[in-house]
């Protein structure tokens, strides 16, 4: 079994934390993993992405092929569309539906959301609002991970929860609980 | 024991485990994380492994060579263009030879994710006549450091370890070994004085080592042969190119994987004899493809980047390699319609923004002005909304290009350079300008850090006024300002005065990078809580 995931967003939105948690869960579960990240110049408010490959078999390429991504997990709706050629025909987009506008030529939002909604398999949510409702305004990325959890399949929701506990442990129990709550709300939202 | 590591981290840990005594480096994407890992590693700290950042790649290379002379193992790390900066020392280190193991790590950036060119450091290995190791994955990256140190000491030669962005910045699980001991202090008793008479002899010594390097490549565990392809196509797969080949064709291929150079000539000739043609899959420039053409002669079909079977520019992808192997991908979604580029930009609240706002306001009065830029976050001042820069070429070129343009009569000629780039390669150019009394205005935008690569210490912090005065800039023309919107009237007035001054003037806008300022605030808060 394999799962190829593209994580994306805008520099500073916290996609690397999501990657770290999935990486921790995969390592703990003994699943092979390759995770290509973007460092350096692109991190300054530009588009960022990470290719995350999980498999029970050996993995060679660090990069996902065109049409190879089972899931695109995005912190921003336009960024989720950037990787359409990489999305498998039966793949799923899991994304925030709240535009992050830091460029002058951001597309028309109505047309953008219509194009996104026209995709065969999309889960979208205002993750920042859900995070606020969970009392964890900085936990939007954990809400997103929760929404994506049922589609990651090769790792269980429980394994991902445990990885959140491990990764945030050094920040104290309150932070762990807040992130788990945000994650759980994402999982619930995904079921709807 | 397995650990999830970036390629860069695997190299760092491999070096520590191989008994490293010092890493010497200047930050540069995608190599930076190697030195940062060693700086943070408990064992390295406990042992006192040298890991402080150097002023530039040349000082790094020379210090590493000095540590090698003294008998200890040294690693020097840089991005590919850093090889140009240290080339004098690097090429001559092949002539002197080494004592303690010496690895020169060059991180190439095909596709120019964070660079100005895509030069291939394997050419430098060939140029200097030294062996090159090129790992295909994180595990090999870890293992090769130890192999390369052993090889360097056995054959008394510096060794290049060449990686590319995709390996440097990709994570995978790595099986790690045990901690090895450092070498003891044991200064060289060989001849290292490269006077012509001695250098001629040492150059012949280096040439005489070449057959041994080739023999090592023939027998290297990193250069392996895989047979099983149905087609009579031989594939030479270099470094991470191997992964894309395996991804596309699995075991149905005749592969010669190359991760150690110089080229294993016998293995290549055998592959050629067993097949009708060869495809070379290499990330970067067509180094091996050219080598094969020379080795196999004009009559033997060699395909690769030069023949258009693979793209001439950019990094390899699983898609372009699959296509070259006759396995194009199936149906995919078209690119989205509602999509705009999102280029990187200067952070909101960054002091460089205030510097560009002031420069643009002042220079609007001069129709023929040019601002010569340099390498760092502030290169983003070339993009909207500022569009301030006319050039950005290499580390330090802002000052010297402004000088040359001023020599030609251009006015105003303004240079903008960051604090870390100034100490890296700007100081010597400023001395030229002072000695020539060139009519230039130099802005050293000092954010107290090496910002672009993630906020490493900057070599000249707190020393800039002293450096400029020491180089001979007149005291009344070294001006310091604080780049904040509220100070705009003062900054623009000073800029105007110094542009009008016929000679060298230096303006230093100084305010800490907002990213490192936030980090320092978090660290201070943590320290305060720990003391409670």
XYZ file of C-alpha atoms in Angstrom:
724
model
C 0.000 0.000 0.000
C 1.190 3.547 -0.718
C -0.058 7.091 -0.127
C 1.468 10.052 -1.917
C 0.536 13.381 -0.370
C 1.236 16.943 -1.434
C 1.148 19.404 1.457
C 0.927 23.007 0.394
C 0.166 26.562 1.431
C 1.854 29.917 1.846
C 5.193 30.271 3.662
C 4.545 30.605 7.389
C 1.185 28.785 7.471
C 2.611 25.752 9.232
C 2.631 23.008 6.615
C 5.958 21.684 7.841
C 4.385 20.962 11.263
C 1.813 18.783 9.518
C 4.619 17.002 7.675
C 6.523 16.478 10.929
C 3.505 14.855 12.571
C 2.792 12.516 9.671
C 6.515 11.703 9.587
C 6.526 10.854 13.285
C 3.444 8.633 12.922
C 4.922 6.825 9.906
C 8.259 6.229 11.625
C 6.500 4.897 14.731
C 4.380 2.586 12.557
C 7.422 1.321 10.651
C 6.129 2.636 7.335
C 8.618 3.816 4.712
C 8.644 7.562 4.211
C 10.231 10.193 2.014
C 9.477 13.826 2.538
C 10.826 16.538 0.256
C 10.573 20.054 1.661
C 11.132 23.545 0.374
C 13.592 25.638 2.362
C 15.217 28.967 1.685
C 13.941 31.787 -0.444
C 10.423 30.495 -1.141
C 9.563 30.542 2.537
C 9.166 34.318 2.525
C 5.415 34.629 1.922
C 5.587 32.658 -1.304
C 3.951 29.361 -2.235
C 5.413 26.373 -0.387
C 4.879 22.661 -0.753
C 6.136 19.385 0.578
C 5.987 16.009 -1.171
C 5.205 13.297 1.360
C 5.447 9.675 0.249
C 4.325 6.818 2.499
C 4.533 3.164 1.540
C 4.823 -0.341 2.886
C 7.245 -0.970 -0.019
C 10.652 0.706 -0.583
C 10.354 4.259 -1.965
C 12.842 5.496 -4.557
C 11.892 8.960 -5.806
C 11.719 11.850 -3.346
C 9.237 13.532 -5.674
C 5.677 12.566 -6.595
C 4.919 11.993 -10.282
C 2.344 13.926 -12.286
C -1.062 12.387 -11.584
C 0.414 10.490 -8.642
C -0.835 12.312 -5.530
C -3.582 10.503 -3.634
C -4.274 13.553 -1.496
C -3.503 17.263 -1.753
C -3.644 18.873 1.691
C -3.662 22.654 1.460
C -3.784 25.549 3.896
C -5.131 27.810 1.149
C -7.681 27.245 -1.665
C -5.744 28.703 -4.622
C -2.618 26.821 -3.520
C -4.588 23.546 -3.597
C -5.335 24.183 -7.276
C -1.672 24.837 -8.100
C -0.972 21.107 -7.860
C -3.904 19.812 -9.953
C -1.604 18.160 -12.539
C -0.094 16.159 -9.675
C -3.445 15.002 -8.282
C -4.457 11.462 -9.215
C -7.706 11.283 -11.174
C -9.298 9.544 -8.179
C -7.444 11.703 -5.644
C -8.895 14.015 -2.994
C -8.285 17.679 -2.202
C -8.488 18.639 1.463
C -8.235 22.388 1.863
C -8.982 25.533 3.747
C -11.552 27.531 1.800
C -10.343 30.888 3.072
C -8.189 32.762 0.561
C -4.915 34.235 1.759
C -4.495 37.294 -0.409
C -0.968 38.712 -0.340
C -0.582 39.293 -4.090
C -2.170 41.974 -6.274
C -3.439 39.572 -8.951
C -5.227 37.023 -6.774
C -7.937 35.389 -8.938
C -11.632 36.175 -8.655
C -12.698 34.372 -5.489
C -16.100 33.231 -6.767
C -14.586 31.678 -9.886
C -11.790 30.146 -7.821
C -14.178 28.521 -5.338
C -16.395 27.295 -8.213
C -13.409 25.625 -9.873
C -12.372 24.047 -6.598
C -15.898 22.759 -5.892
C -16.115 21.295 -9.396
C -13.397 18.769 -8.559
C -14.746 15.231 -8.017
C -13.480 14.813 -4.459
C -12.999 17.895 -2.288
C -13.230 18.499 1.443
C -13.142 22.207 2.256
C -13.632 24.160 5.423
C -12.859 27.502 7.038
C -10.188 25.924 9.213
C -9.262 29.163 10.960
C -12.809 29.566 12.258
C -12.931 25.965 13.425
C -9.600 26.462 15.184
C -10.971 29.567 16.915
C -14.052 27.597 17.997
C -11.695 25.001 19.438
C -10.065 27.810 21.445
C -6.812 27.355 19.520
C -6.514 30.133 16.960
C -3.038 28.934 15.952
C -4.237 25.354 15.431
C -5.711 25.717 11.938
C -3.093 23.342 10.559
C -4.177 20.687 13.087
C -7.812 21.119 11.994
C -6.644 20.560 8.427
C -4.666 17.452 9.391
C -7.805 16.120 11.141
C -9.868 16.729 7.993
C -7.269 14.881 5.934
C -6.790 12.021 8.409
C -9.507 9.718 6.984
C -7.877 9.988 3.546
C -4.351 9.164 4.693
C -5.545 5.572 5.362
C -2.060 4.053 5.590
C -1.967 5.644 9.058
C -4.925 5.463 11.422
C -6.522 8.483 13.077
C -5.285 7.107 16.394
C -1.680 6.889 15.138
C -1.843 10.515 14.025
C -3.294 11.577 17.408
C -0.453 9.845 19.169
C 2.102 11.592 16.946
C 0.570 14.985 17.823
C 1.027 14.143 21.511
C 4.666 13.211 20.936
C 5.569 16.205 18.760
C 3.961 18.818 21.028
C 4.935 17.104 24.311
C 7.836 19.476 24.975
C 5.451 22.442 24.791
C 3.363 21.112 27.689
C 0.083 19.282 28.184
C -2.133 22.288 27.507
C -0.674 22.711 24.022
C -1.047 18.976 23.324
C -4.710 19.051 24.400
C -5.484 22.165 22.366
C -3.961 20.624 19.241
C -5.730 17.298 19.762
C -9.026 19.159 20.127
C -8.410 21.053 16.872
C -7.445 17.782 15.163
C -10.591 15.991 16.441
C -12.817 18.819 15.201
C -11.186 18.442 11.794
C -11.873 14.695 11.796
C -15.525 15.329 12.706
C -15.907 17.974 10.004
C -14.515 15.594 7.425
C -17.247 13.055 8.190
C -20.029 15.520 7.404
C 18.856 2.288 15.152
C 16.879 4.277 12.576
C 16.452 8.036 12.515
C 14.357 10.255 10.242
C 16.860 12.687 8.719
C 17.139 15.279 5.984
C 19.924 14.487 3.509
C 21.826 17.415 5.032
C 21.326 16.039 8.547
C 22.430 12.558 7.472
C 25.720 14.058 6.241
C 26.163 16.015 9.470
C 25.539 12.975 11.662
C 27.709 10.808 9.409
C 30.528 13.301 9.861
C 30.172 13.438 13.644
C 30.137 9.634 13.792
C 33.205 9.499 11.533
C 35.241 11.461 14.072
C 34.838 14.979 12.692
C 36.890 17.661 14.444
C 35.626 20.717 12.593
C 33.000 21.911 10.132
C 33.752 25.151 8.288
C 31.003 26.830 6.281
C 29.197 29.910 5.162
C 25.371 29.542 5.061
C 23.917 28.823 1.641
C 20.775 27.016 0.516
C 20.636 24.005 0.281
C 23.721 23.284 2.448
C 22.968 25.322 5.590
C 21.334 22.572 7.677
C 24.538 20.488 7.777
C 26.409 23.015 9.896
C 23.307 23.883 11.927
C 22.857 20.217 12.838
C 26.469 19.958 14.038
C 26.128 23.214 16.007
C 23.124 21.761 17.868
C 24.383 18.193 18.317
C 25.105 17.261 21.954
C 28.091 15.019 21.154
C 29.689 17.566 18.865
C 29.250 20.272 21.492
C 30.658 18.105 24.235
C 33.707 17.264 22.119
C 34.213 20.873 21.112
C 33.889 20.130 17.391
C 34.474 23.446 15.604
C 31.227 24.635 14.015
C 31.152 28.440 14.130
C 30.155 30.072 10.843
C 32.970 31.413 8.671
C 33.094 34.762 6.877
C 33.007 33.156 3.434
C 33.654 29.873 1.649
C 37.300 30.693 0.970
C 38.125 31.293 4.635
C 36.163 28.114 5.402
C 38.083 26.037 2.857
C 41.447 27.303 4.044
C 40.665 26.754 7.730
C 39.484 23.207 6.959
C 42.711 22.594 5.052
C 44.632 23.864 8.084
C 42.786 21.421 10.335
C 43.583 18.641 7.884
C 47.255 19.708 7.898
C 47.212 19.313 11.671
C 46.007 15.728 11.238
C 42.291 15.983 12.051
C 39.169 15.362 10.007
C 37.514 18.463 8.595
C 34.374 19.116 6.578
C 33.797 22.261 4.560
C 30.222 22.899 3.381
C 28.795 25.288 0.829
C 26.203 25.767 -1.850
C 27.469 25.229 -5.390
C 28.386 28.875 -6.085
C 30.490 28.832 -2.927
C 32.854 26.562 -4.876
C 33.644 29.570 -7.057
C 34.531 31.628 -3.990
C 36.846 28.973 -2.550
C 38.139 27.681 -5.882
C 41.686 28.998 -5.418
C 42.122 27.180 -2.138
C 40.166 24.118 -3.308
C 42.093 23.490 -6.522
C 45.433 23.950 -4.775
C 44.428 21.647 -1.913
C 44.502 18.856 -4.477
C 48.134 19.775 -5.159
C 49.197 20.020 -1.512
C 47.255 16.889 -0.660
C 45.808 16.361 2.802
C 46.807 14.862 6.120
C 43.614 14.441 8.183
C 40.584 13.513 6.028
C 39.121 16.484 4.151
C 35.645 16.517 2.585
C 34.444 19.423 0.469
C 30.649 19.302 0.472
C 29.041 21.094 -2.473
C 25.241 21.336 -2.528
C 24.109 21.984 -6.089
C 20.786 23.589 -6.891
C 19.537 22.437 -10.304
C 16.336 24.358 -11.148
C 17.800 27.301 -9.185
C 15.288 27.070 -6.347
C 17.432 29.563 -4.397
C 20.339 30.363 -6.712
C 21.629 32.356 -9.675
C 22.878 29.450 -11.797
C 22.849 25.657 -11.945
C 26.570 24.918 -12.200
C 27.499 21.317 -11.513
C 30.177 20.792 -8.862
C 31.252 17.495 -10.416
C 33.075 19.675 -12.950
C 35.113 21.083 -10.073
C 36.074 17.564 -9.019
C 37.250 16.816 -12.546
C 38.974 20.214 -12.821
C 40.933 19.700 -9.596
C 41.504 15.993 -10.413
C 39.978 14.764 -7.158
C 37.430 12.005 -6.449
C 33.753 12.909 -6.159
C 31.113 11.040 -4.159
C 27.454 11.565 -5.050
C 24.903 9.857 -2.786
C 21.617 8.653 -4.251
C 19.702 8.718 -0.980
C 19.855 9.714 2.677
C 21.341 6.385 3.789
C 24.183 6.645 1.300
C 24.703 10.247 2.328
C 25.264 9.071 5.902
C 27.460 6.106 4.928
C 29.535 7.962 2.353
C 30.899 10.538 4.768
C 32.816 7.846 6.602
C 33.931 6.197 3.323
C 35.035 9.556 1.940
C 37.073 10.446 5.035
C 38.820 7.048 4.931
C 39.501 7.434 1.217
C 40.790 10.982 1.675
C 43.265 9.857 4.326
C 44.335 6.715 2.474
C 45.107 8.541 -0.772
C 45.991 11.887 0.806
C 43.577 13.829 -1.356
C 40.583 16.098 -0.658
C 37.290 14.492 -1.675
C 34.215 16.278 -3.031
C 30.842 15.170 -1.722
C 28.234 16.426 -4.162
C 24.545 16.575 -3.326
C 21.549 18.308 -4.900
C 18.623 20.206 -3.382
C 16.226 17.254 -3.520
C 18.489 15.119 -1.412
C 19.596 17.930 0.901
C 16.017 18.839 1.766
C 14.272 15.488 1.737
C 13.767 13.274 4.776
C 13.970 9.498 5.056
C 14.801 6.954 7.737
C 18.541 6.302 8.074
C 20.173 3.371 9.867
C 22.871 4.989 11.943
C 26.095 3.500 13.236
C 28.369 4.102 16.186
C 30.365 7.093 17.308
C 33.941 6.937 16.076
C 36.961 8.628 17.667
C 38.580 11.823 16.444
C 42.116 11.815 15.068
C 44.832 13.004 17.425
C 46.848 16.128 16.671
C 49.498 15.000 14.195
C 50.787 17.845 12.003
C 51.917 16.956 8.513
C 55.626 16.535 7.823
C 55.056 16.576 4.031
C 55.985 19.430 1.739
C 53.103 21.975 1.504
C 55.003 24.973 0.134
C 53.709 25.329 -3.409
C 56.687 27.110 -4.933
C 56.779 26.336 -8.659
C 59.550 23.752 -8.387
C 57.690 21.912 -5.640
C 54.241 22.349 -7.162
C 55.394 20.781 -10.448
C 56.463 17.663 -8.591
C 53.280 17.544 -6.507
C 51.134 17.968 -9.585
C 52.773 14.878 -11.074
C 52.089 13.062 -7.784
C 48.404 13.979 -8.136
C 48.320 12.751 -11.730
C 49.937 9.507 -10.635
C 47.083 8.946 -8.187
C 44.456 9.056 -10.946
C 44.595 5.327 -11.820
C 44.027 4.571 -8.128
C 40.982 6.833 -8.083
C 39.573 5.037 -11.139
C 40.305 1.650 -9.602
C 38.449 2.731 -6.453
C 35.462 3.746 -8.595
C 35.515 0.362 -10.376
C 35.367 -1.447 -7.044
C 33.197 1.012 -5.110
C 30.206 -0.450 -3.332
C 28.344 2.693 -4.405
C 28.814 1.968 -8.125
C 26.723 -1.107 -8.793
C 25.511 -2.992 -11.824
C 21.931 -4.236 -12.172
C 20.942 -6.518 -15.024
C 17.505 -7.682 -16.051
C 16.296 -5.262 -18.712
C 14.357 -6.698 -21.639
C 15.546 -3.939 -23.988
C 19.169 -3.590 -25.102
C 19.303 -0.175 -23.423
C 21.987 0.553 -20.849
C 21.179 3.197 -18.257
C 23.896 5.127 -16.464
C 22.138 6.522 -13.409
C 24.084 9.073 -11.353
C 23.280 10.111 -7.785
C 19.555 10.659 -7.251
C 18.951 10.013 -10.962
C 19.037 6.340 -9.928
C 15.850 6.789 -7.870
C 13.858 8.143 -10.800
C 15.048 5.285 -13.017
C 14.009 2.689 -10.417
C 10.696 4.446 -9.910
C 9.991 4.195 -13.647
C 11.267 0.735 -14.562
C 11.881 -1.171 -11.318
C 14.036 -4.230 -12.016
C 13.325 -4.303 -15.748
C 16.479 -2.415 -16.697
C 20.221 -2.702 -17.256
C 21.604 -0.101 -14.913
C 25.039 1.123 -13.966
C 24.525 3.238 -10.889
C 27.325 5.762 -10.432
C 27.884 7.450 -7.091
C 31.668 7.625 -7.066
C 33.896 9.377 -9.609
C 36.124 9.499 -11.652
C 34.086 7.366 -14.025
C 34.514 3.597 -13.670
C 35.671 3.156 -17.258
C 35.712 -0.648 -17.406
C 32.180 -0.881 -16.018
C 30.953 1.659 -18.573
C 32.627 -0.185 -21.462
C 31.054 -3.449 -20.294
C 27.613 -1.823 -20.168
C 28.148 -0.428 -23.660
C 29.187 -3.824 -25.000
C 26.120 -5.550 -23.548
C 23.672 -2.974 -24.922
C 23.001 -1.120 -28.165
C 22.725 2.351 -26.657
C 23.121 4.167 -23.340
C 20.887 6.726 -21.638
C 22.645 8.913 -19.063
C 20.399 10.090 -16.222
C 22.220 12.725 -14.176
C 20.960 15.680 -12.136
C 22.694 18.915 -13.109
C 24.813 19.434 -16.182
C 25.789 16.716 -18.720
C 29.138 15.896 -17.093
C 28.888 12.121 -17.447
C 27.172 12.287 -20.826
C 30.181 14.174 -22.201
C 32.512 11.737 -20.463
C 30.787 8.763 -22.080
C 30.937 10.287 -25.530
C 34.692 10.698 -25.108
C 35.121 7.221 -23.652
C 32.951 5.280 -26.109
C 33.718 7.238 -29.273
C 31.474 9.056 -31.712
C 29.961 5.853 -33.138
C 28.282 4.704 -29.925
C 24.821 6.201 -29.261
C 24.765 8.026 -25.926
C 21.528 9.793 -24.995
C 20.837 12.310 -22.275
C 20.502 16.029 -21.757
C 22.652 16.962 -24.767
C 20.501 14.941 -27.175
C 17.217 16.297 -25.817
C 16.065 12.942 -24.451
C 16.135 14.674 -21.072
C 15.617 18.431 -20.591
C 18.786 20.528 -20.942
C 17.930 22.653 -17.901
C 16.342 22.122 -14.522
C 16.410 19.293 -12.015
C 15.397 15.784 -12.955
C 11.855 14.731 -12.119
C 10.280 11.280 -12.026
C 8.214 12.431 -15.018
C 11.010 13.498 -17.365
C 13.003 10.359 -16.559
C 9.970 8.102 -17.112
C 9.369 9.795 -20.449
C 12.998 9.307 -21.515
C 12.566 5.629 -20.679
C 9.461 5.404 -22.853
C 6.994 5.406 -19.971
C 5.043 8.651 -20.228
C 2.496 9.286 -17.499
C -1.222 8.687 -18.060
C -4.075 11.175 -18.047
C -3.651 14.040 -15.624
C -5.692 17.112 -14.697
C -5.023 20.258 -16.688
C -3.470 23.162 -14.750
C -6.102 25.193 -12.895
C -7.609 28.250 -14.567
C -7.855 30.414 -11.471
C -4.223 30.525 -10.515
C -1.659 33.267 -9.954
C 2.017 33.100 -9.112
C 2.910 33.780 -5.500
C 6.565 34.855 -5.455
C 8.417 35.218 -2.170
C 8.453 38.708 -0.692
C 10.058 40.749 2.066
C 8.298 40.176 5.405
C 5.825 42.803 6.572
C 7.688 45.001 9.059
C 11.144 44.165 7.651
C 13.704 46.991 7.805
C 14.783 46.375 4.184
C 11.302 47.608 3.170
C 11.920 50.966 4.818
C 15.336 51.194 3.161
C 13.816 50.645 -0.299
C 10.958 53.059 0.370
C 13.523 55.744 1.271
C 15.838 54.947 -1.650
C 12.978 55.068 -4.156
C 11.749 58.399 -2.745
C 15.187 60.021 -2.972
C 16.260 58.538 -6.313
C 13.048 59.602 -8.050
C 14.730 63.007 -8.420
C 17.629 61.575 -10.436
C 16.616 60.356 -13.905
C 19.789 58.313 -14.568
C 20.242 56.550 -11.237
C 21.044 52.853 -10.902
C 20.942 50.687 -7.788
C 23.287 47.701 -7.894
C 21.981 44.906 -5.696
C 23.463 41.912 -3.981
C 22.616 38.451 -2.617
C 20.186 38.141 0.286
C 16.578 38.744 1.322
C 16.943 42.302 0.051
C 17.334 40.993 -3.507
C 13.526 40.793 -3.297
C 13.640 44.601 -3.574
C 13.950 43.909 -7.313
C 10.293 42.732 -7.336
C 7.143 44.846 -6.955
C 6.265 46.949 -5.111
C 9.806 48.382 -4.955
C 11.445 47.392 -8.267
C 14.553 49.181 -7.024
C 17.389 47.052 -8.375
C 19.188 47.029 -11.687
C 21.515 44.114 -10.960
C 22.234 41.159 -8.688
C 25.127 38.957 -9.803
C 27.237 37.438 -7.043
C 28.246 38.008 -3.444
C 29.730 41.507 -3.128
C 29.176 42.631 -6.735
C 26.931 45.531 -5.683
C 29.830 47.688 -4.497
C 32.292 46.848 -7.259
C 29.723 47.131 -10.045
C 28.599 50.513 -8.698
C 32.267 51.526 -8.657
C 32.848 50.429 -12.250
C 29.684 52.173 -13.418
C 30.730 55.346 -11.538
C 34.194 55.102 -13.141
C 32.344 55.130 -16.468
C 30.503 58.302 -15.450
C 27.180 56.946 -14.234
C 25.545 59.076 -11.491
C 24.138 58.329 -9.005
C 25.647 54.867 -8.598
C 24.195 53.254 -5.499
C 25.091 49.855 -4.029
C 22.875 47.966 -1.604
C 24.360 45.047 0.286
C 23.450 43.145 3.462
C 25.663 42.961 6.521
C 26.655 39.327 6.061
C 27.250 39.689 2.314
C 29.398 42.766 2.997
C 31.797 40.850 5.249
C 31.643 37.834 2.895
C 32.851 39.688 -0.193
C 32.096 43.404 -0.015
C 34.977 44.742 2.068
C 37.713 44.370 -0.538
C 35.573 46.122 -3.151
C 34.955 48.998 -0.759
C 38.728 49.376 -0.321
C 39.110 49.624 -4.121
C 36.448 52.346 -4.172
C 38.101 54.280 -1.336
C 41.521 54.105 -3.000
C 39.999 55.381 -6.245
C 37.821 57.996 -4.500
C 34.938 56.593 -6.564
C 31.684 58.534 -6.526
C 29.457 55.838 -5.053
C 26.899 55.567 -2.264
C 26.968 52.248 -0.432
C 24.005 51.150 1.682
C 24.869 48.351 4.097
C 21.408 47.207 5.168
C 22.314 45.682 8.527
C 19.707 43.359 10.049
C 22.259 41.787 12.412
C 21.966 38.359 10.832
C 22.270 36.206 7.719
C 18.548 36.434 7.047
C 17.841 34.622 3.780
C 19.205 31.292 4.984
C 17.258 31.384 8.253
C 19.019 33.769 10.610
C 22.580 32.555 11.209
C 25.130 34.721 13.016
C 26.657 37.407 10.826
C 30.437 37.727 11.009
C 30.601 41.514 11.189
C 27.870 42.322 13.704
C 28.850 45.413 15.795
C 31.946 45.984 13.647
C 30.629 47.754 10.532
C 31.483 51.377 11.372
C 34.959 50.263 12.466
C 35.434 48.211 9.286
C 34.397 51.102 7.035
C 36.602 53.589 8.884
C 39.471 51.123 8.846
C 39.136 50.755 5.086
C 39.443 54.514 4.827
C 35.896 55.791 4.354
C 35.851 59.328 5.753
C 34.234 59.421 9.217
C 31.710 62.133 8.264
C 30.508 59.897 5.413
C 29.761 56.822 7.509
C 26.132 57.386 8.576
C 23.937 55.131 10.691
C 20.124 55.268 10.625
C 17.286 53.168 12.015
C 15.001 51.996 9.197
C 11.501 52.638 10.530
C 8.647 54.511 8.802
C 8.747 57.226 11.497
C 12.381 57.994 10.653
C 11.697 58.463 6.931
C 12.428 62.254 6.844
C 15.850 61.731 8.489
C 16.760 58.715 6.311
C 15.843 60.450 3.060
C 17.735 63.613 4.076
C 20.908 61.625 4.855
C 20.604 59.576 1.660
C 20.311 62.762 -0.377
C 23.319 64.362 1.336
C 25.491 61.315 0.711
C 24.423 60.874 -2.903
C 25.381 64.502 -3.449
C 28.797 63.932 -1.843
C 31.408 63.318 -4.569
C 33.256 60.328 -3.106
C 32.625 57.119 -1.199
C 29.902 57.289 1.404
C 28.407 54.484 3.451
C 24.957 54.531 5.006
C 24.175 51.798 7.484
C 20.435 51.355 8.172
C 20.435 49.059 11.198
C 17.450 47.189 12.670
C 17.249 43.527 13.630
C 15.566 41.082 11.248
C 11.982 40.661 12.492
C 12.277 36.864 12.226
C 15.355 36.647 14.451
C 13.949 39.347 16.762
C 10.854 37.174 17.318
C 13.033 34.127 17.895
C 15.222 35.989 20.384
C 12.096 37.202 22.220
C 10.809 33.603 22.465
C 14.189 32.391 23.740
C 14.333 35.188 26.319
C 10.820 34.331 27.522
C 11.761 30.662 27.801
C 14.937 31.478 29.728
C 12.956 33.707 32.082
C 10.415 30.942 32.719
C 13.204 28.434 33.313
C 14.709 30.726 35.961
C 11.484 31.031 37.915
